[in-house]
CSV table of N, CA and C in Angstrom, one decimal:
chain,number,residue,atom,x,y,z
H,1291,GLY,N,-47.8,-88.4,-44.4
H,1291,GLY,CA,-47.6,-88.8,-43.1
H,1291,GLY,C,-47.6,-87.7,-42.1
H,1292,PHE,N,-46.7,-86.8,-42.2
H,1292,PHE,CA,-46.7,-85.7,-41.2
H,1292,PHE,C,-47.9,-84.8,-41.2
H,1293,PHE,N,-48.3,-84.4,-42.5
H,1293,PHE,CA,-49.4,-83.5,-42.6
H,1293,PHE,C,-50.7,-84.2,-42.1
H,1294,LEU,N,-50.9,-85.4,-42.5
H,1294,LEU,CA,-52.1,-86.1,-42.0
H,1294,LEU,C,-52.1,-86.2,-40.5
H,1295,HIS,N,-50.9,-86.5,-39.9
H,1295,HIS,CA,-50.8,-86.6,-38.4
H,1295,HIS,C,-51.1,-85.2,-37.8
H,1296,ALA,N,-50.6,-84.2,-38.4
H,1296,ALA,CA,-50.8,-82.8,-37.8
H,1296,ALA,C,-52.3,-82.4,-37.9
H,1297,VAL,N,-53.0,-82.7,-39.0
H,1297,VAL,CA,-54.4,-82.4,-39.2
H,1297,VAL,C,-55.2,-83.2,-38.2
H,1298,THR,N,-54.9,-84.5,-38.1
H,1298,THR,CA,-55.6,-85.4,-37.1
H,1298,THR,C,-55.5,-84.9,-35.7
H,1299,TRP,N,-54.3,-84.6,-35.3
H,1299,TRP,CA,-54.0,-84.1,-34.0
H,1299,TRP,C,-54.8,-82.8,-33.7
H,1300,THR,N,-54.7,-81.9,-34.7
H,1300,THR,CA,-55.3,-80.6,-34.5
H,1300,THR,C,-56.9,-80.7,-34.5
H,1301,THR,N,-57.4,-81.5,-35.3
H,1301,THR,CA,-58.9,-81.7,-35.4
H,1301,THR,C,-59.4,-82.4,-34.2
H,1302,LEU,N,-58.7,-83.5,-33.7
H,1302,LEU,CA,-59.3,-84.3,-32.7
H,1302,LEU,C,-58.9,-83.9,-31.2
H,1303,ILE,N,-57.8,-83.2,-31.1
H,1303,ILE,CA,-57.3,-82.8,-29.8
H,1303,ILE,C,-57.3,-81.3,-29.5
H,1304,LEU,N,-56.6,-80.6,-30.4
H,1304,LEU,CA,-56.4,-79.2,-30.1
H,1304,LEU,C,-57.6,-78.3,-30.3
H,1305,LEU,N,-58.4,-78.5,-31.4
H,1305,LEU,CA,-59.6,-77.6,-31.6
H,1305,LEU,C,-60.7,-77.9,-30.5
H,1306,PRO,N,-61.0,-79.1,-30.2
H,1306,PRO,CA,-62.0,-79.3,-29.1
H,1306,PRO,C,-61.6,-78.7,-27.8
H,1307,LEU,N,-60.3,-78.8,-27.4
H,1307,LEU,CA,-59.8,-78.1,-26.2
H,1307,LEU,C,-60.0,-76.6,-26.3
H,1308,LEU,N,-59.6,-76.1,-27.4
H,1308,LEU,CA,-59.8,-74.6,-27.6
H,1308,LEU,C,-61.2,-74.2,-27.5
H,1309,VAL,N,-62.2,-75.0,-28.1
H,1309,VAL,CA,-63.6,-74.7,-28.0
H,1309,VAL,C,-64.0,-74.7,-26.5
H,1310,LEU,N,-63.6,-75.7,-25.8
H,1310,LEU,CA,-64.0,-75.9,-24.4
H,1310,LEU,C,-63.4,-74.7,-23.6
H,1311,ILE,N,-62.2,-74.3,-23.8
H,1311,ILE,CA,-61.6,-73.2,-23.0
H,1311,ILE,C,-62.3,-71.9,-23.4
H,1312,ASN,N,-62.6,-71.7,-24.7
H,1312,ASN,CA,-63.4,-70.5,-25.1
H,1312,ASN,C,-64.7,-70.5,-24.4
H,1313,PHE,N,-65.4,-71.6,-24.4
H,1313,PHE,CA,-66.7,-71.7,-23.8
H,1313,PHE,C,-66.7,-71.3,-22.3
H,1314,GLN,N,-65.7,-71.9,-21.6
H,1314,GLN,CA,-65.5,-71.6,-20.2
H,1314,GLN,C,-65.1,-70.2,-19.9
H,1315,ALA,N,-64.3,-69.6,-20.8
H,1315,ALA,CA,-63.9,-68.2,-20.6
H,1315,ALA,C,-65.0,-67.3,-20.9
H,1316,THR,N,-65.9,-67.6,-21.7
H,1316,THR,CA,-67.1,-66.8,-22.1
H,1316,THR,C,-68.2,-66.9,-21.1
H,1317,TYR,N,-68.6,-68.1,-20.7
H,1317,TYR,CA,-69.8,-68.2,-19.9
H,1317,TYR,C,-69.5,-68.5,-18.4
H,1318,LEU,N,-68.4,-68.9,-18.0
H,1318,LEU,CA,-68.2,-69.3,-16.6
H,1318,LEU,C,-67.8,-68.2,-15.6
H,1319,PRO,N,-67.3,-67.0,-16.1
H,1319,PRO,CA,-67.0,-66.0,-15.2
H,1319,PRO,C,-68.1,-65.5,-14.3
H,1320,GLN,N,-69.4,-65.7,-14.8
H,1320,GLN,CA,-70.5,-65.3,-13.9
H,1320,GLN,C,-70.7,-66.2,-12.7
H,1321,HIS,N,-70.0,-67.4,-12.7
H,1321,HIS,CA,-70.2,-68.3,-11.6
H,1321,HIS,C,-69.1,-68.2,-10.6
H,1322,ASP,N,-69.4,-68.8,-9.5
H,1322,ASP,CA,-68.4,-68.9,-8.4
H,1322,ASP,C,-67.2,-69.6,-8.8
H,1323,ALA,N,-66.0,-69.1,-8.5
H,1323,ALA,CA,-64.8,-69.7,-9.0
H,1323,ALA,C,-64.5,-71.1,-8.3
H,1324,THR,N,-64.9,-71.2,-7.1
H,1324,THR,CA,-64.8,-72.5,-6.4
H,1324,THR,C,-65.6,-73.6,-7.0
H,1325,THR,N,-66.9,-73.2,-7.3
H,1325,THR,CA,-67.8,-74.2,-8.0
H,1325,THR,C,-67.3,-74.5,-9.4
H,1326,THR,N,-66.8,-73.5,-10.1
H,1326,THR,CA,-66.3,-73.8,-11.4
H,1326,THR,C,-65.1,-74.8,-11.4
H,1327,GLY,N,-64.2,-74.6,-10.4
H,1327,GLY,CA,-63.1,-75.5,-10.2
H,1327,GLY,C,-63.5,-76.9,-9.9
H,1328,TRP,N,-64.5,-77.1,-9.1
H,1328,TRP,CA,-65.1,-78.4,-8.7
H,1328,TRP,C,-65.7,-79.0,-10.0
H,1329,HIS,N,-66.4,-78.2,-10.8
H,1329,HIS,CA,-67.0,-78.7,-12.0
H,1329,HIS,C,-66.0,-79.3,-12.9
H,1330,ARG,N,-64.9,-78.6,-13.0
H,1330,ARG,CA,-63.8,-79.1,-13.9
H,1330,ARG,C,-63.2,-80.4,-13.4
H,1331,VAL,N,-63.0,-80.5,-12.1
H,1331,VAL,CA,-62.5,-81.8,-11.5
H,1331,VAL,C,-63.5,-82.9,-11.8
H,1332,TYR,N,-64.8,-82.6,-11.6
H,1332,TYR,CA,-65.9,-83.6,-11.8
H,1332,TYR,C,-65.9,-84.1,-13.2
H,1333,ILE,N,-65.7,-83.2,-14.2
H,1333,ILE,CA,-65.7,-83.6,-15.6
H,1333,ILE,C,-64.6,-84.5,-15.9
H,1334,ALA,N,-63.4,-84.2,-15.4
H,1334,ALA,CA,-62.2,-84.9,-15.7
H,1334,ALA,C,-62.0,-86.2,-15.0
H,1335,ALA,N,-62.7,-86.4,-13.9
H,1335,ALA,CA,-62.5,-87.6,-13.1
H,1335,ALA,C,-63.3,-88.8,-13.5
H,1336,ASP,N,-62.7,-90.0,-13.3
H,1336,ASP,CA,-63.3,-91.3,-13.5
H,1336,ASP,C,-64.1,-91.7,-12.3
H,1337,ALA,N,-63.5,-91.3,-11.1
H,1337,ALA,CA,-64.1,-91.7,-9.8
H,1337,ALA,C,-63.8,-90.6,-8.8
H,1338,LEU,N,-64.7,-90.4,-7.9
H,1338,LEU,CA,-64.5,-89.5,-6.8
H,1338,LEU,C,-64.4,-90.3,-5.5
H,1339,LEU,N,-63.2,-90.4,-5.0
H,1339,LEU,CA,-63.0,-91.1,-3.7
H,1339,LEU,C,-63.3,-90.1,-2.6
H,1340,ILE,N,-64.3,-90.4,-1.8
H,1340,ILE,CA,-64.7,-89.5,-0.7
H,1340,ILE,C,-64.4,-90.1,0.6
H,1341,PRO,N,-63.4,-89.6,1.3
H,1341,PRO,CA,-63.1,-90.1,2.7
H,1341,PRO,C,-64.2,-89.7,3.6
H,1342,SER,N,-64.6,-90.5,4.5
H,1342,SER,CA,-65.7,-90.2,5.4
H,1342,SER,C,-65.4,-90.9,6.7
H,1343,THR,N,-65.4,-90.1,7.8
H,1343,THR,CA,-65.3,-90.6,9.1
H,1343,THR,C,-66.6,-91.2,9.5
H,1344,PRO,N,-66.7,-92.2,10.3
H,1344,PRO,CA,-67.9,-92.9,10.7
H,1344,PRO,C,-68.8,-92.0,11.7
H,1345,THR,N,-69.3,-90.9,11.2
H,1345,THR,CA,-70.1,-90.0,12.0
H,1345,THR,C,-71.2,-89.5,11.2
H,1346,ALA,N,-72.3,-88.9,11.8
H,1346,ALA,CA,-73.4,-88.4,11.2
H,1346,ALA,C,-73.1,-87.2,10.3
H,1347,LEU,N,-72.2,-86.4,10.8
H,1347,LEU,CA,-71.8,-85.2,10.0
H,1347,LEU,C,-71.1,-85.5,8.7
H,1348,SER,N,-70.3,-86.6,8.7
H,1348,SER,CA,-69.7,-87.1,7.4
H,1348,SER,C,-70.8,-87.5,6.5
H,1349,LEU,N,-71.8,-88.2,7.0
H,1349,LEU,CA,-72.9,-88.7,6.1
H,1349,LEU,C,-73.6,-87.5,5.5
H,1350,ARG,N,-73.8,-86.5,6.3
H,1350,ARG,CA,-74.5,-85.2,5.8
H,1350,ARG,C,-73.6,-84.6,4.7
H,1351,THR,N,-72.3,-84.6,4.9
H,1351,THR,CA,-71.4,-84.0,3.8
H,1351,THR,C,-71.5,-84.9,2.6
H,1352,LEU,N,-71.5,-86.2,2.7
H,1352,LEU,CA,-71.6,-87.1,1.6
H,1352,LEU,C,-72.9,-86.8,0.8
H,1353,HIS,N,-74.0,-86.6,1.5
H,1353,HIS,CA,-75.3,-86.3,0.9
H,1353,HIS,C,-75.2,-85.0,0.1
H,1354,GLN,N,-74.6,-84.0,0.7
H,1354,GLN,CA,-74.4,-82.7,0.0
H,1354,GLN,C,-73.6,-82.8,-1.2
H,1355,ILE,N,-72.5,-83.6,-1.2
H,1355,ILE,CA,-71.7,-83.8,-2.4
H,1355,ILE,C,-72.5,-84.5,-3.5
H,1356,CYS,N,-73.2,-85.5,-3.1
H,1356,CYS,CA,-74.1,-86.2,-4.1
H,1356,CYS,C,-75.1,-85.3,-4.7
H,1357,LYS,N,-75.7,-84.4,-3.9
H,1357,LYS,CA,-76.7,-83.5,-4.4
H,1357,LYS,C,-76.1,-82.5,-5.4
H,1358,LEU,N,-74.9,-82.0,-5.1
H,1358,LEU,CA,-74.2,-81.1,-6.0
H,1358,LEU,C,-73.9,-81.9,-7.3
H,1359,LEU,N,-73.4,-83.1,-7.2
H,1359,LEU,CA,-73.1,-83.9,-8.4
H,1359,LEU,C,-74.4,-84.1,-9.3
H,1360,ASP,N,-75.5,-84.4,-8.6
H,1360,ASP,CA,-76.8,-84.6,-9.3
H,1360,ASP,C,-77.2,-83.3,-10.1
H,1361,LYS,N,-76.8,-82.1,-9.5
H,1361,LYS,CA,-77.2,-80.9,-10.2
H,1361,LYS,C,-76.4,-80.7,-11.5
H,1362,ILE,N,-75.1,-81.2,-11.5
H,1362,ILE,CA,-74.3,-81.1,-12.7
H,1362,ILE,C,-74.8,-82.0,-13.8
H,1363,ARG,N,-75.2,-83.2,-13.4
H,1363,ARG,CA,-75.8,-84.2,-14.3
H,1363,ARG,C,-75.0,-84.5,-15.6
H,1364,LEU,N,-73.8,-85.0,-15.4
H,1364,LEU,CA,-73.0,-85.5,-16.5
H,1364,LEU,C,-73.4,-87.0,-16.8
H,1365,ASP,N,-73.5,-87.4,-18.0
H,1365,ASP,CA,-73.8,-88.8,-18.3
H,1365,ASP,C,-72.8,-89.3,-19.2
H,1366,PRO,N,-71.9,-90.2,-18.8
H,1366,PRO,CA,-71.8,-90.7,-17.5
H,1366,PRO,C,-70.9,-89.8,-16.7
H,1367,GLY,N,-71.3,-89.6,-15.4
H,1367,GLY,CA,-70.4,-88.9,-14.5
H,1367,GLY,C,-69.5,-89.8,-13.8
H,1368,PRO,N,-68.6,-89.3,-13.0
H,1368,PRO,CA,-67.6,-90.1,-12.3
H,1368,PRO,C,-68.4,-90.9,-11.2
H,1369,ARG,N,-67.8,-92.0,-10.9
H,1369,ARG,CA,-68.4,-92.8,-9.8
H,1369,ARG,C,-68.1,-92.2,-8.5
H,1370,VAL,N,-69.0,-92.2,-7.6
H,1370,VAL,CA,-68.8,-91.7,-6.2
H,1370,VAL,C,-68.5,-93.0,-5.4
H,1371,LEU,N,-67.2,-93.0,-4.9
H,1371,LEU,CA,-66.8,-94.1,-4.1
H,1371,LEU,C,-66.4,-93.6,-2.7
H,1372,PRO,N,-67.3,-93.6,-1.8
H,1372,PRO,CA,-67.0,-93.2,-0.4
H,1372,PRO,C,-66.3,-94.3,0.4
H,1373,PHE,N,-65.4,-94.0,1.3
H,1373,PHE,CA,-64.8,-95.0,2.1
H,1373,PHE,C,-64.6,-94.4,3.5
H,1374,PHE,N,-64.5,-95.3,4.5
H,1374,PHE,CA,-64.3,-94.9,5.8
H,1374,PHE,C,-62.9,-94.6,6.1
H,1375,CYS,N,-62.6,-93.5,6.8
H,1375,CYS,CA,-61.2,-93.3,7.2
H,1375,CYS,C,-61.2,-92.8,8.7
H,1376,LEU,N,-60.0,-92.8,9.3
H,1376,LEU,CA,-59.9,-92.4,10.7
H,1376,LEU,C,-60.8,-93.2,11.6
H,1377,VAL,N,-60.8,-94.5,11.2
H,1377,VAL,CA,-61.7,-95.4,12.0
H,1377,VAL,C,-60.9,-96.0,13.2
H,1378,ASP,N,-61.6,-95.9,14.3
H,1378,ASP,CA,-61.0,-96.4,15.6
H,1378,ASP,C,-61.9,-97.6,15.9
H,1379,ARG,N,-61.4,-98.8,15.7
H,1379,ARG,CA,-62.2,-100.0,15.9
H,1379,ARG,C,-62.5,-100.3,17.4
H,1380,ARG,N,-61.8,-99.6,18.2
H,1380,ARG,CA,-62.0,-99.8,19.7
H,1380,ARG,C,-63.3,-99.0,20.1
H,1381,ARG,N,-63.7,-98.1,19.3
H,1381,ARG,CA,-64.9,-97.2,19.6
H,1381,ARG,C,-66.2,-97.9,19.1
H,1382,ARG,N,-67.1,-98.2,20.0
H,1382,ARG,CA,-68.3,-98.8,19.6
H,1382,ARG,C,-69.1,-97.9,18.6
H,1383,LEU,N,-69.1,-96.6,18.9
H,1383,LEU,CA,-69.8,-95.7,18.0
H,1383,LEU,C,-69.3,-95.8,16.6
H,1384,HIS,N,-68.0,-95.9,16.4
H,1384,HIS,CA,-67.5,-96.0,15.0
H,1384,HIS,C,-68.0,-97.3,14.4
H,1385,LEU,N,-67.9,-98.4,15.1
H,1385,LEU,CA,-68.3,-99.7,14.5
H,1385,LEU,C,-69.8,-99.7,14.2
H,1386,GLU,N,-70.6,-99.2,15.0
H,1386,GLU,CA,-72.1,-99.1,14.8
H,1386,GLU,C,-72.4,-98.2,13.6
H,1387,SER,N,-71.7,-97.0,13.6
H,1387,SER,CA,-71.9,-96.1,12.5
H,1387,SER,C,-71.5,-96.7,11.1
H,1388,MET,N,-70.4,-97.4,11.1
H,1388,MET,CA,-69.9,-98.0,9.9
H,1388,MET,C,-70.9,-99.1,9.4
H,1389,GLN,N,-71.4,-99.9,10.3
H,1389,GLN,CA,-72.3,-100.9,10.0
H,1389,GLN,C,-73.6,-100.3,9.4
H,1390,ARG,N,-74.1,-99.3,10.1
H,1390,ARG,CA,-75.4,-98.7,9.7
H,1390,ARG,C,-75.2,-98.0,8.3
H,1391,LEU,N,-74.2,-97.2,8.2
H,1391,LEU,CA,-74.0,-96.5,6.9
H,1391,LEU,C,-73.7,-97.4,5.8
H,1392,ALA,N,-73.0,-98.4,6.0
H,1392,ALA,CA,-72.7,-99.4,4.9
H,1392,ALA,C,-74.0,-100.1,4.5
H,1393,SER,N,-74.9,-100.4,5.4
H,1393,SER,CA,-76.1,-101.1,5.0
H,1393,SER,C,-77.0,-100.1,4.3
H,1394,GLU,N,-77.0,-98.8,4.7
H,1394,GLU,CA,-77.9,-97.8,4.0
H,1394,GLU,C,-77.3,-97.4,2.7
H,1395,HIS,N,-76.0,-97.5,2.5
H,1395,HIS,CA,-75.3,-97.0,1.3
H,1395,HIS,C,-74.4,-98.0,0.8
H,1396,PRO,N,-74.8,-98.9,-0.1
H,1396,PRO,CA,-74.0,-99.9,-0.6
H,1396,PRO,C,-72.8,-99.5,-1.4
H,1397,GLU,N,-72.8,-98.2,-1.8
H,1397,GLU,CA,-71.6,-97.7,-2.6
H,1397,GLU,C,-70.4,-97.5,-1.7
H,1398,PHE,N,-70.5,-97.6,-0.4
H,1398,PHE,CA,-69.3,-97.5,0.5
H,1398,PHE,C,-68.4,-98.6,0.2
H,1399,LEU,N,-67.1,-98.3,0.0
H,1399,LEU,CA,-66.1,-99.4,-0.2
H,1399,LEU,C,-66.0,-100.1,1.1
H,1400,LYS,N,-65.6,-101.4,1.0
H,1400,LYS,CA,-65.4,-102.2,2.2
H,1400,LYS,C,-64.2,-101.9,3.1
H,1401,THR,N,-63.1,-101.5,2.4
H,1401,THR,CA,-61.9,-101.2,3.1
H,1401,THR,C,-62.0,-99.9,3.9
H,1402,ALA,N,-61.6,-100.0,5.2
H,1402,ALA,CA,-61.6,-98.8,6.1
H,1402,ALA,C,-60.2,-98.5,6.5
H,1403,ILE,N,-59.9,-97.2,6.5
H,1403,ILE,CA,-58.5,-96.8,6.8
H,1403,ILE,C,-58.5,-96.5,8.3
H,1404,PRO,N,-57.7,-97.2,9.1
H,1404,PRO,CA,-57.7,-97.0,10.5
H,1404,PRO,C,-57.0,-95.7,10.9
H,1405,VAL,N,-57.3,-95.2,12.1
H,1405,VAL,CA,-56.6,-94.0,12.6
H,1405,VAL,C,-55.2,-94.6,13.1
H,1406,CYS,N,-54.2,-93.8,12.7
H,1406,CYS,CA,-52.8,-94.3,12.9
H,1406,CYS,C,-51.9,-93.1,12.9
H,1407,ALA,N,-51.0,-93.1,13.9
H,1407,ALA,CA,-50.0,-92.0,13.9
H,1407,ALA,C,-49.1,-92.0,12.7
H,1408,ASP,N,-48.9,-93.1,12.1
H,1408,ASP,CA,-48.0,-93.2,10.9
H,1408,ASP,C,-48.5,-92.3,9.8
H,1409,ALA,N,-49.8,-92.2,9.6
H,1409,ALA,CA,-50.3,-91.3,8.6
H,1409,ALA,C,-50.0,-89.9,8.9
H,1410,GLU,N,-50.0,-89.5,10.1
H,1410,GLU,CA,-49.7,-88.1,10.5
H,1410,GLU,C,-48.2,-87.8,10.4
H,1411,ARG,N,-47.4,-88.8,10.4
H,1411,ARG,CA,-45.9,-88.6,10.3
H,1411,ARG,C,-45.5,-88.4,8.8
H,1412,MET,N,-46.4,-88.6,7.9
H,1412,MET,CA,-46.0,-88.4,6.5
H,1412,MET,C,-45.4,-87.0,6.3
H,1413,GLY,N,-46.1,-86.0,6.9
H,1413,GLY,CA,-45.6,-84.6,6.8
H,1413,GLY,C,-44.3,-84.4,7.4
H,1414,LEU,N,-44.0,-85.1,8.5
H,1414,LEU,CA,-42.7,-85.0,9.1
H,1414,LEU,C,-41.6,-85.5,8.3
H,1415,TYR,N,-41.8,-86.7,7.8
H,1415,TYR,CA,-40.8,-87.4,7.0
H,1415,TYR,C,-40.8,-87.0,5.5
H,1416,ARG,N,-41.9,-86.4,5.1
H,1416,ARG,CA,-42.0,-85.9,3.7
H,1416,ARG,C,-41.8,-87.1,2.7
H,1417,GLN,N,-42.4,-88.2,3.1
H,1417,GLN,CA,-42.4,-89.4,2.3
H,1417,GLN,C,-43.7,-90.1,2.4
H,1418,PRO,N,-44.1,-90.9,1.4
H,1418,PRO,CA,-45.3,-91.7,1.5
H,1418,PRO,C,-45.2,-92.8,2.5
H,1419,LEU,N,-46.3,-93.3,2.9
H,1419,LEU,CA,-46.3,-94.3,3.9
H,1419,LEU,C,-45.5,-95.6,3.6
H,1420,PRO,N,-45.6,-96.1,2.3
H,1420,PRO,CA,-44.9,-97.3,2.0
H,1420,PRO,C,-43.4,-97.2,2.1
H,1421,VAL,N,-42.9,-95.9,2.1
H,1421,VAL,CA,-41.4,-95.7,2.1
H,1421,VAL,C,-40.9,-95.8,3.6
H,1422,PHE,N,-41.6,-95.0,4.5
H,1422,PHE,CA,-41.1,-95.0,5.8
H,1422,PHE,C,-41.8,-95.9,6.8
H,1423,ALA,N,-43.0,-96.4,6.4
H,1423,ALA,CA,-43.7,-97.4,7.3
H,1423,ALA,C,-44.3,-98.5,6.5
H,1424,PRO,N,-43.5,-99.3,5.8
H,1424,PRO,CA,-44.1,-100.3,4.9
H,1424,PRO,C,-44.9,-101.4,5.6
H,1425,GLY,N,-44.6,-101.6,6.9
H,1425,GLY,CA,-45.3,-102.7,7.6
H,1425,GLY,C,-46.5,-102.1,8.4
H,1426,SER,N,-46.8,-100.8,8.3
H,1426,SER,CA,-47.8,-100.2,9.1
H,1426,SER,C,-49.2,-100.7,8.7
H,1427,PRO,N,-50.2,-100.9,9.6
H,1427,PRO,CA,-51.5,-101.2,9.3
H,1427,PRO,C,-52.2,-100.3,8.3
H,1428,VAL,N,-51.9,-99.0,8.5
H,1428,VAL,CA,-52.5,-98.0,7.6
H,1428,VAL,C,-52.0,-98.1,6.1
H,1429,THR,N,-50.7,-98.5,6.0
H,1429,THR,CA,-50.1,-98.8,4.7
H,1429,THR,C,-50.9,-99.9,4.0
H,1430,ALA,N,-51.0,-101.0,4.8
H,1430,ALA,CA,-51.8,-102.2,4.2
H,1430,ALA,C,-53.2,-101.8,3.9
H,1431,ALA,N,-53.8,-100.9,4.7
H,1431,ALA,CA,-55.2,-100.5,4.4
H,1431,ALA,C,-55.3,-99.7,3.2
H,1432,TYR,N,-54.3,-98.8,2.9
H,1432,TYR,CA,-54.3,-98.0,1.7
H,1432,TYR,C,-54.1,-98.9,0.5
H,1433,ARG,N,-53.2,-99.9,0.6
H,1433,ARG,CA,-53.0,-100.8,-0.5
H,1433,ARG,C,-54.3,-101.6,-0.8
H,1434,ALA,N,-55.0,-102.0,0.2
H,1434,ALA,CA,-56.3,-102.7,0.0
H,1434,ALA,C,-57.3,-101.8,-0.6
H,1435,LEU,N,-57.3,-100.5,-0.2
H,1435,LEU,CA,-58.3,-99.6,-0.7
H,1435,LEU,C,-58.0,-99.4,-2.2
H,1436,TRP,N,-56.8,-99.2,-2.6
H,1436,TRP,CA,-56.5,-99.0,-4.1
H,1436,TRP,C,-56.9,-100.3,-4.9
H,1437,ALA,N,-56.7,-101.4,-4.3
H,1437,ALA,CA,-57.1,-102.7,-5.0
H,1437,ALA,C,-58.6,-102.7,-5.1
H,1438,GLU,N,-59.3,-102.3,-4.1
H,1438,GLU,CA,-60.8,-102.3,-4.2
H,1438,GLU,C,-61.3,-101.2,-5.1
H,1439,VAL,N,-60.6,-100.1,-5.2
H,1439,VAL,CA,-61.0,-99.0,-6.2
H,1439,VAL,C,-60.8,-99.5,-7.6
H,1440,ALA,N,-59.7,-100.2,-7.9
H,1440,ALA,CA,-59.5,-100.8,-9.2
H,1440,ALA,C,-60.6,-101.8,-9.5
H,1441,GLN,N,-61.0,-102.6,-8.6
H,1441,GLN,CA,-62.1,-103.6,-8.9
H,1441,GLN,C,-63.4,-102.8,-9.1
H,1442,ALA,N,-63.7,-101.8,-8.3
H,1442,ALA,CA,-64.9,-101.0,-8.5
H,1442,ALA,C,-65.0,-100.3,-9.9
H,1443,LEU,N,-63.8,-99.8,-10.4
H,1443,LEU,CA,-63.8,-99.2,-11.7
H,1443,LEU,C,-63.9,-100.2,-12.8
H,1444,ALA,N,-63.5,-101.5,-12.5
H,1444,ALA,CA,-63.6,-102.5,-13.6
H,1444,ALA,C,-65.1,-103.0,-13.7
H,1445,ARG,N,-65.9,-102.8,-12.7
H,1445,ARG,CA,-67.3,-103.3,-12.8
H,1445,ARG,C,-68.1,-102.3,-13.5
H,1446,PRO,N,-69.2,-102.7,-14.1
H,1446,PRO,CA,-70.1,-101.8,-14.8
H,1446,PRO,C,-70.8,-100.8,-13.8
H,1447,PRO,N,-71.0,-99.6,-14.3
H,1447,PRO,CA,-71.6,-98.6,-13.4
H,1447,PRO,C,-73.0,-99.1,-12.9
H,1448,GLY,N,-73.3,-98.7,-11.6
H,1448,GLY,CA,-74.5,-99.1,-11.0
H,1448,GLY,C,-74.5,-100.4,-10.3
H,1449,ASN,N,-73.4,-101.1,-10.4
H,1449,ASN,CA,-73.2,-102.4,-9.7
H,1449,ASN,C,-72.3,-102.2,-8.5
H,1450,PRO,N,-72.8,-102.0,-7.3
H,1450,PRO,CA,-71.9,-101.7,-6.2
H,1450,PRO,C,-71.0,-102.9,-5.7
H,1451,HIS,N,-71.4,-104.1,-6.1
H,1451,HIS,CA,-70.6,-105.3,-5.6
H,1451,HIS,C,-70.1,-106.1,-6.8
């Protein structure tokens, strides 16, 4: 019982981790530390949630991230799930940008996080939104976002809807 459990744990968990750490210690010091850190996150993640304001600069940043992820080429890699944040629905530019970007990039999640002072107050209160502002629109938006992320991860890869 115990010996078999110890051998199984060592063979399936401990040794592969040691091999990976040894490989990284041997070959990765020649690379940029920031890039190496992002590679590690990319390998460990099931999904990358990328907040994007509805502006052209954010779209450029999203393209750069996707280009970097294509260079790494893990199969299967984490899903890239961009979503709109800091959205001001009173601004026509935001609404038009969201509509255009969502039509050009179906991977964008439907839930948008509105601009709201409650989100900025998290640092003051040192509490998450649902604790100090449970009825806030931004709290409801984050709950809807997490529900949409769960649905996206339950779908097969490559199917945005």
